[in-house]
Tab-separated table of N, CA and C in Angstrom:
chain	number	residue	atom	x	y	z
A	5	SER	N	-25.307	-10.810	-2.999
A	5	SER	CA	-25.895	-9.515	-3.246
A	5	SER	C	-25.301	-8.915	-4.511
A	6	ASN	N	-25.954	-7.912	-5.033
A	6	ASN	CA	-25.514	-7.243	-6.243
A	6	ASN	C	-24.477	-6.182	-5.887
A	7	ASN	N	-23.250	-6.329	-6.392
A	7	ASN	CA	-22.165	-5.394	-6.082
A	7	ASN	C	-21.936	-4.348	-7.158
A	8	ILE	N	-22.733	-4.340	-8.205
A	8	ILE	CA	-22.502	-3.407	-9.302
A	8	ILE	C	-22.688	-1.975	-8.808
A	9	ASN	N	-21.674	-1.151	-9.089
A	9	ASN	CA	-21.663	0.271	-8.714
A	9	ASN	C	-21.747	0.508	-7.211
A	10	LYS	N	-21.275	-0.426	-6.429
A	10	LYS	CA	-21.225	-0.276	-4.974
A	10	LYS	C	-19.780	-0.045	-4.560
A	11	TRP	N	-19.583	0.745	-3.526
A	11	TRP	CA	-18.264	1.014	-2.989
A	11	TRP	C	-17.731	-0.215	-2.269
A	12	ASN	N	-16.412	-0.397	-2.330
A	12	ASN	CA	-15.780	-1.509	-1.655
A	12	ASN	C	-14.394	-1.080	-1.207
A	13	ARG	N	-13.916	-1.660	-0.142
A	13	ARG	CA	-12.579	-1.374	0.385
A	13	ARG	C	-11.641	-2.477	-0.096
A	14	GLU	N	-10.639	-2.075	-0.904
A	14	GLU	CA	-9.666	-3.040	-1.397
A	14	GLU	C	-8.397	-2.954	-0.562
A	15	HIS	N	-7.967	-4.095	-0.060
A	15	HIS	CA	-6.667	-4.195	0.598
A	15	HIS	C	-5.658	-4.515	-0.497
A	16	LEU	N	-4.720	-3.606	-0.746
A	16	LEU	CA	-3.748	-3.824	-1.810
A	16	LEU	C	-2.906	-5.063	-1.557
A	17	PHE	N	-2.568	-5.292	-0.296
A	17	PHE	CA	-1.926	-6.548	0.102
A	17	PHE	C	-3.099	-7.404	0.568
A	18	PRO	N	-3.612	-8.308	-0.286
A	18	PRO	CA	-4.851	-9.011	0.039
A	18	PRO	C	-4.807	-9.654	1.424
A	19	ARG	N	-5.932	-9.604	2.092
A	19	ARG	CA	-6.020	-10.110	3.464
A	19	ARG	C	-5.583	-11.571	3.540
A	20	SER	N	-5.959	-12.376	2.561
A	20	SER	CA	-5.587	-13.792	2.602
A	20	SER	C	-4.081	-13.972	2.414
A	21	ARG	N	-3.453	-13.112	1.649
A	21	ARG	CA	-1.999	-13.211	1.434
A	21	ARG	C	-1.219	-12.612	2.599
A	22	GLY	N	-1.804	-11.630	3.282
A	22	GLY	CA	-1.118	-10.993	4.404
A	22	GLY	C	-1.266	-11.733	5.712
A	23	GLY	N	-2.192	-12.695	5.765
A	23	GLY	CA	-2.442	-13.384	7.020
A	23	GLY	C	-3.110	-12.467	8.030
A	24	PHE	N	-3.858	-11.468	7.522
A	24	PHE	CA	-4.491	-10.483	8.397
A	24	PHE	C	-5.634	-11.106	9.180
A	25	TYR	N	-5.781	-10.637	10.378
A	25	TYR	CA	-6.887	-11.049	11.230
A	25	TYR	C	-7.928	-9.953	11.231
A	26	ASN	N	-9.153	-10.304	11.486
A	26	ASN	CA	-10.183	-9.279	11.597
A	26	ASN	C	-9.915	-8.430	12.821
A	27	ILE	N	-10.123	-7.156	12.676
A	27	ILE	CA	-10.040	-6.269	13.827
A	27	ILE	C	-11.429	-6.297	14.444
A	28	SER	N	-11.551	-7.014	15.530
A	28	SER	CA	-12.870	-7.165	16.124
A	28	SER	C	-12.844	-6.722	17.581
A	29	SER	N	-13.556	-5.674	17.820
A	29	SER	CA	-13.760	-5.174	19.164
A	29	SER	C	-15.143	-4.548	19.164
A	30	ASP	N	-16.019	-5.072	19.971
A	30	ASP	CA	-17.402	-4.620	19.946
A	30	ASP	C	-17.544	-3.112	20.117
A	31	SER	N	-16.750	-2.529	21.006
A	31	SER	CA	-16.933	-1.106	21.281
A	31	SER	C	-16.253	-0.210	20.248
A	32	TYR	N	-15.330	-0.749	19.429
A	32	TYR	CA	-14.624	0.077	18.464
A	32	TYR	C	-14.668	-0.529	17.065
A	33	ALA	N	-15.741	-1.216	16.745
A	33	ALA	CA	-15.798	-1.968	15.492
A	33	ALA	C	-15.653	-1.095	14.257
A	34	ASP	N	-16.111	0.170	14.322
A	34	ASP	CA	-16.011	0.997	13.124
A	34	ASP	C	-14.692	1.755	13.032
A	35	GLY	N	-13.892	1.755	14.090
A	35	GLY	CA	-12.593	2.404	14.066
A	35	GLY	C	-12.631	3.917	14.156
A	36	ILE	N	-13.798	4.488	14.214
A	36	ILE	CA	-13.924	5.944	14.272
A	36	ILE	C	-13.576	6.439	15.668
A	37	ASP	N	-12.736	7.464	15.718
A	37	ASP	CA	-12.322	8.093	16.970
A	37	ASP	C	-11.642	7.128	17.929
A	38	TYR	N	-11.028	6.093	17.383
A	38	TYR	CA	-10.273	5.163	18.205
A	38	TYR	C	-8.916	4.971	17.553
A	39	TYR	N	-7.867	5.294	18.284
A	39	TYR	CA	-6.519	5.210	17.734
A	39	TYR	C	-5.664	4.388	18.679
A	40	TRP	N	-4.724	3.655	18.123
A	40	TRP	CA	-3.800	2.895	18.938
A	40	TRP	C	-2.399	3.101	18.393
A	41	LYS	N	-1.426	2.888	19.240
A	41	LYS	CA	-0.048	2.968	18.801
A	41	LYS	C	0.204	1.771	17.892
A	42	THR	N	0.688	2.041	16.695
A	42	THR	CA	0.872	0.945	15.749
A	42	THR	C	2.195	0.236	15.986
A	43	SER	N	2.230	-0.996	15.558
A	43	SER	CA	3.402	-1.826	15.719
A	43	SER	C	3.812	-2.400	14.367
A	44	ILE	N	5.113	-2.460	14.115
A	44	ILE	CA	5.591	-3.011	12.851
A	44	ILE	C	5.362	-4.511	12.741
A	45	ASP	N	5.038	-5.154	13.843
A	45	ASP	CA	4.813	-6.597	13.838
A	45	ASP	C	3.332	-6.968	13.943
A	46	SER	N	2.447	-6.012	13.785
A	46	SER	CA	1.027	-6.259	14.007
A	46	SER	C	0.266	-6.510	12.710
A	47	THR	N	-0.340	-7.678	12.591
A	47	THR	CA	-1.193	-7.941	11.439
A	47	THR	C	-2.433	-7.056	11.493
A	48	ARG	N	-2.892	-6.732	12.685
A	48	ARG	CA	-4.068	-5.869	12.816
A	48	ARG	C	-3.788	-4.496	12.232
A	49	HIS	N	-2.601	-3.962	12.476
A	49	HIS	CA	-2.291	-2.627	11.996
A	49	HIS	C	-2.008	-2.615	10.496
A	50	ALA	N	-1.349	-3.639	9.984
A	50	ALA	CA	-1.117	-3.727	8.542
A	50	ALA	C	-2.444	-3.829	7.801
A	51	ASN	N	-3.386	-4.533	8.360
A	51	ASN	CA	-4.706	-4.719	7.773
A	51	ASN	C	-5.467	-3.411	7.660
A	52	SER	N	-5.249	-2.487	8.598
A	52	SER	CA	-6.050	-1.257	8.620
A	52	SER	C	-5.262	-0.006	8.252
A	53	ASP	N	-3.996	-0.136	7.876
A	53	ASP	CA	-3.199	1.034	7.498
A	53	ASP	C	-3.790	1.651	6.234
A	54	ALA	N	-4.141	2.922	6.310
A	54	ALA	CA	-4.809	3.589	5.187
A	54	ALA	C	-3.948	3.637	3.930
A	55	HIS	N	-2.643	3.552	4.069
A	55	HIS	CA	-1.778	3.551	2.887
A	55	HIS	C	-1.998	2.301	2.037
A	56	GLY	N	-2.484	1.233	2.616
A	56	GLY	CA	-2.679	-0.015	1.894
A	56	GLY	C	-4.117	-0.319	1.547
A	57	ILE	N	-5.003	0.674	1.695
A	57	ILE	CA	-6.428	0.469	1.419
A	57	ILE	C	-6.879	1.481	0.378
A	58	ARG	N	-7.671	1.034	-0.560
A	58	ARG	CA	-8.204	1.908	-1.616
A	58	ARG	C	-9.709	1.706	-1.730
A	59	ALA	N	-10.381	2.774	-2.084
A	59	ALA	CA	-11.802	2.680	-2.422
A	59	ALA	C	-11.892	2.250	-3.879
A	60	VAL	N	-12.635	1.201	-4.126
A	60	VAL	CA	-12.805	0.702	-5.489
A	60	VAL	C	-14.237	0.239	-5.683
A	61	ASP	N	-14.589	0.074	-6.921
A	61	ASP	CA	-15.860	-0.540	-7.270
A	61	ASP	C	-15.823	-1.988	-6.788
A	62	ALA	N	-16.899	-2.452	-6.196
A	62	ALA	CA	-16.929	-3.800	-5.616
A	62	ALA	C	-16.650	-4.873	-6.661
A	63	ARG	N	-17.162	-4.692	-7.861
A	63	ARG	CA	-16.934	-5.700	-8.904
A	63	ARG	C	-15.456	-5.756	-9.278
A	64	THR	N	-14.798	-4.596	-9.310
A	64	THR	CA	-13.364	-4.554	-9.603
A	64	THR	C	-12.584	-5.282	-8.523
A	65	ASN	N	-12.940	-5.033	-7.265
A	65	ASN	CA	-12.260	-5.693	-6.154
A	65	ASN	C	-12.464	-7.209	-6.228
A	66	SER	N	-13.659	-7.633	-6.540
A	66	SER	CA	-13.933	-9.069	-6.650
A	66	SER	C	-13.162	-9.700	-7.797
A	67	SER	N	-13.016	-8.979	-8.905
A	67	SER	CA	-12.295	-9.557	-10.043
A	67	SER	C	-10.806	-9.710	-9.736
A	68	ARG	N	-10.278	-8.856	-8.868
A	68	ARG	CA	-8.874	-9.006	-8.488
A	68	ARG	C	-8.712	-10.174	-7.530
A	69	GLY	N	-9.620	-10.308	-6.578
A	69	GLY	CA	-9.488	-11.365	-5.588
A	69	GLY	C	-8.187	-11.212	-4.824
A	70	ASN	N	-7.382	-12.261	-4.794
A	70	ASN	CA	-6.090	-12.178	-4.103
A	70	ASN	C	-4.931	-12.320	-5.090
A	71	LYS	N	-5.175	-11.909	-6.343
A	71	LYS	CA	-4.133	-12.002	-7.364
A	71	LYS	C	-2.972	-11.069	-7.027
A	72	HIS	N	-1.807	-11.447	-7.500
A	72	HIS	CA	-0.618	-10.620	-7.385
A	72	HIS	C	-0.690	-9.519	-8.443
A	73	PHE	N	-0.033	-8.393	-8.173
A	73	PHE	CA	0.069	-7.363	-9.203
A	73	PHE	C	1.098	-7.835	-10.217
A	74	GLY	N	0.797	-7.577	-11.459
A	74	GLY	CA	1.542	-8.172	-12.566
A	74	GLY	C	0.677	-9.260	-13.170
A	75	ASP	N	0.181	-10.162	-12.311
A	75	ASP	CA	-0.810	-11.149	-12.729
A	75	ASP	C	-2.141	-10.420	-12.918
A	76	TYR	N	-2.396	-9.455	-12.079
A	76	TYR	CA	-3.566	-8.579	-12.192
A	76	TYR	C	-3.053	-7.194	-12.554
A	77	THR	N	-3.505	-6.641	-13.648
A	77	THR	CA	-2.993	-5.350	-14.116
A	77	THR	C	-4.019	-4.231	-14.003
A	78	GLY	N	-5.122	-4.500	-13.376
A	78	GLY	CA	-6.092	-3.438	-13.135
A	78	GLY	C	-7.400	-3.668	-13.832
A	79	PRO	N	-8.364	-2.784	-13.557
A	79	PRO	CA	-9.682	-2.905	-14.170
A	79	PRO	C	-9.595	-2.785	-15.686
A	80	GLU	N	-10.558	-3.369	-16.369
A	80	GLU	CA	-10.606	-3.269	-17.825
A	80	GLU	C	-10.694	-1.803	-18.234
A	81	ASN	N	-10.101	-1.497	-19.364
A	81	ASN	CA	-10.151	-0.159	-19.963
A	81	ASN	C	-9.494	0.928	-19.117
A	82	ASN	N	-8.648	0.557	-18.171
A	82	ASN	CA	-7.948	1.596	-17.403
A	82	ASN	C	-6.761	2.080	-18.207
A	83	LYS	N	-6.293	3.259	-17.868
A	83	LYS	CA	-5.145	3.828	-18.567
A	83	LYS	C	-3.871	3.642	-17.764
A	84	GLY	N	-3.940	2.878	-16.672
A	84	GLY	CA	-2.750	2.608	-15.884
A	84	GLY	C	-2.408	3.694	-14.886
A	85	SER	N	-3.285	4.681	-14.734
A	85	SER	CA	-2.954	5.813	-13.863
A	85	SER	C	-2.936	5.445	-12.378
A	86	PHE	N	-3.404	4.290	-12.033
A	86	PHE	CA	-3.392	3.850	-10.637
A	86	PHE	C	-2.125	3.072	-10.299
A	87	LYS	N	-1.374	2.664	-11.294
A	87	LYS	CA	-0.298	1.702	-11.073
A	87	LYS	C	0.808	2.218	-10.172
A	88	GLY	N	1.277	3.438	-10.375
A	88	GLY	CA	2.312	3.994	-9.500
A	88	GLY	C	1.811	4.158	-8.085
A	89	ASP	N	0.555	4.566	-7.936
A	89	ASP	CA	-0.045	4.723	-6.610
A	89	ASP	C	-0.033	3.386	-5.864
A	90	VAL	N	-0.453	2.341	-6.559
A	90	VAL	CA	-0.472	0.993	-5.974
A	90	VAL	C	0.941	0.561	-5.607
A	91	ALA	N	1.880	0.778	-6.518
A	91	ALA	CA	3.264	0.358	-6.273
A	91	ALA	C	3.828	1.045	-5.033
A	92	ARG	N	3.703	2.365	-4.943
A	92	ARG	CA	4.253	3.095	-3.796
A	92	ARG	C	3.558	2.706	-2.497
A	93	SER	N	2.266	2.447	-2.549
A	93	SER	CA	1.552	1.997	-1.348
A	93	SER	C	2.097	0.659	-0.866
A	94	LEU	N	2.273	-0.271	-1.791
A	94	LEU	CA	2.761	-1.591	-1.401
A	94	LEU	C	4.224	-1.553	-0.966
A	95	LEU	N	5.034	-0.729	-1.600
A	95	LEU	CA	6.429	-0.596	-1.169
A	95	LEU	C	6.477	-0.063	0.264
A	96	PHE	N	5.600	0.885	0.577
A	96	PHE	CA	5.531	1.408	1.943
A	96	PHE	C	5.088	0.319	2.927
A	97	ILE	N	4.032	-0.399	2.587
A	97	ILE	CA	3.518	-1.452	3.476
A	97	ILE	C	4.603	-2.504	3.718
A	98	GLU	N	5.340	-2.865	2.669
A	98	GLU	CA	6.408	-3.852	2.813
A	98	GLU	C	7.493	-3.346	3.771
A	99	MET	N	7.832	-2.079	3.680
A	99	MET	CA	8.872	-1.514	4.552
A	99	MET	C	8.355	-1.286	5.972
A	100	ARG	N	7.094	-0.946	6.116
A	100	ARG	CA	6.525	-0.597	7.426
A	100	ARG	C	6.287	-1.822	8.308
A	101	TYR	N	5.856	-2.909	7.732
A	101	TYR	CA	5.471	-4.095	8.504
A	101	TYR	C	6.468	-5.221	8.229
A	102	THR	N	7.218	-5.577	9.243
A	102	THR	CA	8.392	-6.438	9.086
A	102	THR	C	8.099	-7.816	8.502
A	103	TYR	N	6.937	-8.342	8.702
A	103	TYR	CA	6.663	-9.713	8.264
A	103	TYR	C	6.095	-9.783	6.850
A	104	LEU	N	5.762	-8.656	6.235
A	104	LEU	CA	5.215	-8.661	4.882
A	104	LEU	C	6.329	-8.443	3.874
A	105	GLY	N	6.304	-9.187	2.784
A	105	GLY	CA	7.352	-9.057	1.793
A	105	GLY	C	6.822	-8.973	0.382
A	106	LEU	N	7.461	-8.135	-0.427
A	106	LEU	CA	7.214	-8.089	-1.855
A	106	LEU	C	8.342	-8.856	-2.517
A	107	VAL	N	7.996	-9.796	-3.363
A	107	VAL	CA	9.003	-10.663	-3.969
A	107	VAL	C	8.800	-10.724	-5.475
A	108	SER	N	9.832	-11.143	-6.170
A	108	SER	CA	9.726	-11.346	-7.616
A	108	SER	C	8.945	-12.626	-7.864
A	109	GLY	N	8.138	-12.598	-8.899
A	109	GLY	CA	7.332	-13.763	-9.226
A	109	GLY	C	5.998	-13.739	-8.515
A	110	TYR	N	5.384	-14.909	-8.444
A	110	TYR	CA	4.032	-15.036	-7.913
A	110	TYR	C	3.993	-16.139	-6.856
A	111	PRO	N	4.422	-15.811	-5.639
A	111	PRO	CA	4.527	-16.829	-4.592
A	111	PRO	C	3.155	-17.293	-4.105
A	112	ASP	N	3.151	-18.470	-3.571
A	112	ASP	CA	1.942	-19.008	-2.950
A	112	ASP	C	2.213	-19.171	-1.455
A	113	VAL	N	2.744	-18.111	-0.867
A	113	VAL	CA	3.153	-18.118	0.533
A	113	VAL	C	2.450	-16.970	1.236
A	114	VAL	N	1.871	-17.241	2.406
A	114	VAL	CA	1.254	-16.170	3.189
A	114	VAL	C	2.343	-15.195	3.598
A	115	GLU	N	2.029	-13.930	3.562
A	115	GLU	CA	2.899	-12.805	3.913
A	115	GLU	C	3.852	-12.412	2.790
A	116	GLU	N	3.671	-12.977	1.585
A	116	GLU	CA	4.448	-12.568	0.431
A	116	GLU	C	3.504	-12.211	-0.707
A	117	LEU	N	3.877	-11.137	-1.429
A	117	LEU	CA	3.075	-10.679	-2.558
A	117	LEU	C	4.009	-10.373	-3.712
A	118	GLY	N	3.600	-10.683	-4.910
A	118	GLY	CA	4.372	-10.380	-6.108
A	118	GLY	C	3.601	-9.423	-6.990
A	119	ASP	N	4.145	-8.938	-7.948
A	119	ASP	CA	5.472	-9.161	-8.424
A	119	ASP	C	6.284	-7.890	-8.204
A	120	LEU	N	7.354	-7.985	-7.439
A	120	LEU	CA	8.172	-6.824	-7.099
A	120	LEU	C	8.667	-6.105	-8.351
A	121	GLN	N	9.140	-6.841	-9.351
A	121	GLN	CA	9.665	-6.200	-10.560
A	121	GLN	C	8.590	-5.395	-11.289
A	122	THR	N	7.377	-5.910	-11.320
A	122	THR	CA	6.260	-5.179	-11.923
A	122	THR	C	5.993	-3.896	-11.150
A	123	LEU	N	5.968	-3.988	-9.827
A	123	LEU	CA	5.693	-2.805	-9.004
A	123	LEU	C	6.783	-1.744	-9.159
A	124	LEU	N	8.028	-2.160	-9.278
A	124	LEU	CA	9.117	-1.199	-9.490
A	124	LEU	C	8.959	-0.492	-10.841
A	125	LYS	N	8.528	-1.218	-11.865
A	125	LYS	CA	8.266	-0.601	-13.176
A	125	LYS	C	7.109	0.379	-13.076
A	126	TRP	N	6.045	-0.025	-12.379
A	126	TRP	CA	4.879	0.846	-12.230
A	126	TRP	C	5.254	2.142	-11.512
A	127	HIS	N	6.106	2.032	-10.496
A	127	HIS	CA	6.556	3.214	-9.759
A	127	HIS	C	7.215	4.215	-10.717
A	128	LYS	N	8.048	3.737	-11.619
A	128	LYS	CA	8.754	4.604	-12.579
A	128	LYS	C	7.808	5.159	-13.645
A	129	LEU	N	6.911	4.316	-14.144
A	129	LEU	CA	6.037	4.711	-15.254
A	129	LEU	C	4.933	5.681	-14.852
A	130	ASP	N	4.515	5.669	-13.602
A	130	ASP	CA	3.394	6.495	-13.147
A	130	ASP	C	3.816	7.286	-11.906
A	131	PRO	N	4.504	8.436	-12.094
A	131	PRO	CA	4.965	9.228	-10.943
A	131	PRO	C	3.801	9.741	-10.104
A	132	ALA	N	4.113	10.069	-8.865
A	132	ALA	CA	3.098	10.619	-7.951
A	132	ALA	C	2.497	11.887	-8.549
A	133	ASP	N	1.187	11.982	-8.456
A	133	ASP	CA	0.486	13.166	-8.946
A	133	ASP	C	-0.139	13.920	-7.763
A	134	ASP	N	-0.843	14.998	-8.059
A	134	ASP	CA	-1.434	15.818	-6.997
A	134	ASP	C	-2.401	15.022	-6.128
A	135	PHE	N	-3.186	14.136	-6.738
A	135	PHE	CA	-4.133	13.331	-5.966
A	135	PHE	C	-3.401	12.468	-4.940
A	136	GLU	N	-2.360	11.797	-5.382
A	136	GLU	CA	-1.616	10.904	-4.489
A	136	GLU	C	-0.901	11.689	-3.384
A	137	MET	N	-0.338	12.849	-3.741
A	137	MET	CA	0.336	13.668	-2.725
A	137	MET	C	-0.660	14.194	-1.700
A	138	ASN	N	-1.836	14.599	-2.160
A	138	ASN	CA	-2.871	15.058	-1.229
A	138	ASN	C	-3.340	13.918	-0.335
A	139	ARG	N	-3.510	12.743	-0.912
A	139	ARG	CA	-3.921	11.562	-0.125
A	139	ARG	C	-2.889	11.276	0.965
A	140	ASN	N	-1.615	11.390	0.652
A	140	ASN	CA	-0.545	11.188	1.630
A	140	ASN	C	-0.669	12.210	2.769
A	141	ASN	N	-0.979	13.460	2.429
A	141	ASN	CA	-1.157	14.502	3.447
A	141	ASN	C	-2.358	14.220	4.340
A	142	VAL	N	-3.455	13.791	3.734
A	142	VAL	CA	-4.667	13.484	4.509
A	142	VAL	C	-4.410	12.304	5.443
A	143	ILE	N	-3.762	11.257	4.936
A	143	ILE	CA	-3.452	10.098	5.784
A	143	ILE	C	-2.542	10.519	6.928
A	144	TYR	N	-1.576	11.377	6.656
A	144	TYR	CA	-0.686	11.841	7.722
A	144	TYR	C	-1.468	12.561	8.819
A	145	LYS	N	-2.389	13.426	8.437
A	145	LYS	CA	-3.186	14.161	9.437
A	145	LYS	C	-3.999	13.196	10.297
A	146	TRP	N	-4.491	12.142	9.674
A	146	TRP	CA	-5.361	11.214	10.391
A	146	TRP	C	-4.579	10.121	11.100
A	147	GLN	N	-3.599	9.573	10.430
A	147	GLN	CA	-2.926	8.371	10.912
A	147	GLN	C	-1.520	8.643	11.465
A	148	LYS	N	-0.983	9.821	11.186
A	148	LYS	CA	0.331	10.264	11.690
A	148	LYS	C	1.505	9.497	11.099
A	149	ASN	N	1.368	8.979	9.887
A	149	ASN	CA	2.524	8.439	9.175
A	149	ASN	C	2.407	8.792	7.699
A	150	ARG	N	3.543	8.964	7.056
A	150	ARG	CA	3.603	9.349	5.653
A	150	ARG	C	4.229	8.221	4.845
A	151	ASN	N	3.916	8.219	3.575
A	151	ASN	CA	4.563	7.296	2.655
A	151	ASN	C	5.764	8.030	2.047
A	152	PRO	N	6.978	7.669	2.461
A	152	PRO	CA	8.152	8.392	1.965
A	152	PRO	C	8.406	8.201	0.472
A	153	PHE	N	7.848	7.166	-0.127
A	153	PHE	CA	8.054	6.929	-1.547
A	153	PHE	C	7.240	7.894	-2.411
A	154	ILE	N	6.284	8.569	-1.791
A	154	ILE	CA	5.556	9.642	-2.470
A	154	ILE	C	6.346	10.944	-2.317
A	155	ASP	N	6.820	11.197	-1.107
A	155	ASP	CA	7.587	12.414	-0.846
A	155	ASP	C	8.952	12.392	-1.523
A	156	TYR	N	9.588	11.242	-1.534
A	156	TYR	CA	10.947	11.080	-2.079
A	156	TYR	C	10.992	9.843	-2.969
A	157	PRO	N	10.456	9.930	-4.175
A	157	PRO	CA	10.382	8.741	-5.035
A	157	PRO	C	11.740	8.110	-5.341
A	158	GLU	N	12.811	8.887	-5.247
A	158	GLU	CA	14.143	8.351	-5.522
A	158	GLU	C	14.576	7.322	-4.486
A	159	LEU	N	13.938	7.287	-3.331
A	159	LEU	CA	14.271	6.294	-2.295
A	159	LEU	C	14.139	4.866	-2.815
A	160	VAL	N	13.215	4.654	-3.732
A	160	VAL	CA	12.997	3.316	-4.285
A	160	VAL	C	14.293	2.783	-4.895
A	161	ASP	N	15.027	3.646	-5.587
A	161	ASP	CA	16.289	3.214	-6.193
A	161	ASP	C	17.339	2.846	-5.148
A	162	TYR	N	17.304	3.501	-3.999
A	162	TYR	CA	18.282	3.221	-2.946
A	162	TYR	C	17.970	1.920	-2.201
A	163	ILE	N	16.732	1.488	-2.269
A	163	ILE	CA	16.339	0.268	-1.553
A	163	ILE	C	16.273	-0.937	-2.491
A	164	TRP	N	15.721	-0.746	-3.692
A	164	TRP	CA	15.538	-1.862	-4.613
A	164	TRP	C	16.220	-1.684	-5.960
A	165	GLY	N	16.736	-0.508	-6.242
A	165	GLY	CA	17.211	-0.211	-7.590
A	165	GLY	C	18.709	-0.096	-7.731
A	166	ASP	N	19.112	0.691	-8.714
A	166	ASP	CA	20.520	0.783	-9.077
A	166	ASP	C	21.374	1.573	-8.086
A	167	LYS	N	20.770	2.177	-7.077
A	167	LYS	CA	21.537	2.876	-6.045
A	167	LYS	C	21.552	2.092	-4.731
A	168	TYR	N	21.133	0.827	-4.814
A	168	TYR	CA	21.104	-0.032	-3.629
A	168	TYR	C	22.470	-0.024	-2.933
A	169	GLY	N	22.460	0.192	-1.632
A	169	GLY	CA	23.697	0.191	-0.850
A	169	GLY	C	24.351	1.553	-0.730
A	170	GLN	N	23.939	2.498	-1.566
A	170	GLN	CA	24.487	3.849	-1.475
A	170	GLN	C	23.758	4.631	-0.389
A	171	GLU	N	24.435	5.603	0.176
A	171	GLU	CA	23.834	6.436	1.211
A	171	GLU	C	22.902	7.459	0.575
A	172	TRP	N	21.723	7.614	1.141
A	172	TRP	CA	20.755	8.602	0.667
A	172	TRP	C	20.788	9.792	1.604
A	173	THR	N	20.721	10.989	1.042
A	173	THR	CA	20.688	12.207	1.835
A	173	THR	C	19.361	12.910	1.583
A	174	ASN	N	18.674	13.241	2.665
A	174	ASN	CA	17.412	13.947	2.559
A	174	ASN	C	17.679	15.334	1.985
A	175	PRO	N	17.070	15.671	0.855
A	175	PRO	CA	17.340	16.969	0.235
A	175	PRO	C	16.858	18.164	1.063
A	176	GLU	N	15.910	17.926	1.953
A	176	GLU	CA	15.389	19.018	2.778
A	176	GLU	C	16.277	19.317	3.979
A	177	THR	N	16.920	18.288	4.522
A	177	THR	CA	17.716	18.487	5.736
A	177	THR	C	19.214	18.369	5.497
A	178	GLY	N	19.597	17.763	4.380
A	178	GLY	CA	21.015	17.529	4.111
A	178	GLY	C	21.603	16.388	4.927
A	179	ILE	N	20.757	15.678	5.640
A	179	ILE	CA	21.211	14.566	6.497
A	179	ILE	C	20.832	13.247	5.859
């Protein structure tokens, strides 16, 4: 079929790389008004977590396929404004779901996605903006989980960066 100018759902952690299974239930196939307790070990939940899904042009999604970020740098003529959003989404998905990993390089292993170093650069180069913060709020209202890398971008340094191993204190609670 012709995908030009058609909406498409992009899984930032490609389904083939994540080992995701189809969420198939005849009575709840559209997912509307059906909620389940999520599990950190569930491929079904990682597949449908709104933090890891983006609306994109179908042709753009097809051109990415299952490429790693870094190998794929985005749609033609983009200004890179999506890169930090993608990085923070994937960092969250990697932390939320125990079996998914972001690694350096371009692995050919199910449940691993690259390139971690590229995503860390993107996180720094493209800080969270109003759109991304609002999206985090909307997802929280619907899905009841937040992406802490949007709320506290400095956390990235404590997990993957130059503050690795140091204790982080929440600036809002002092804990």
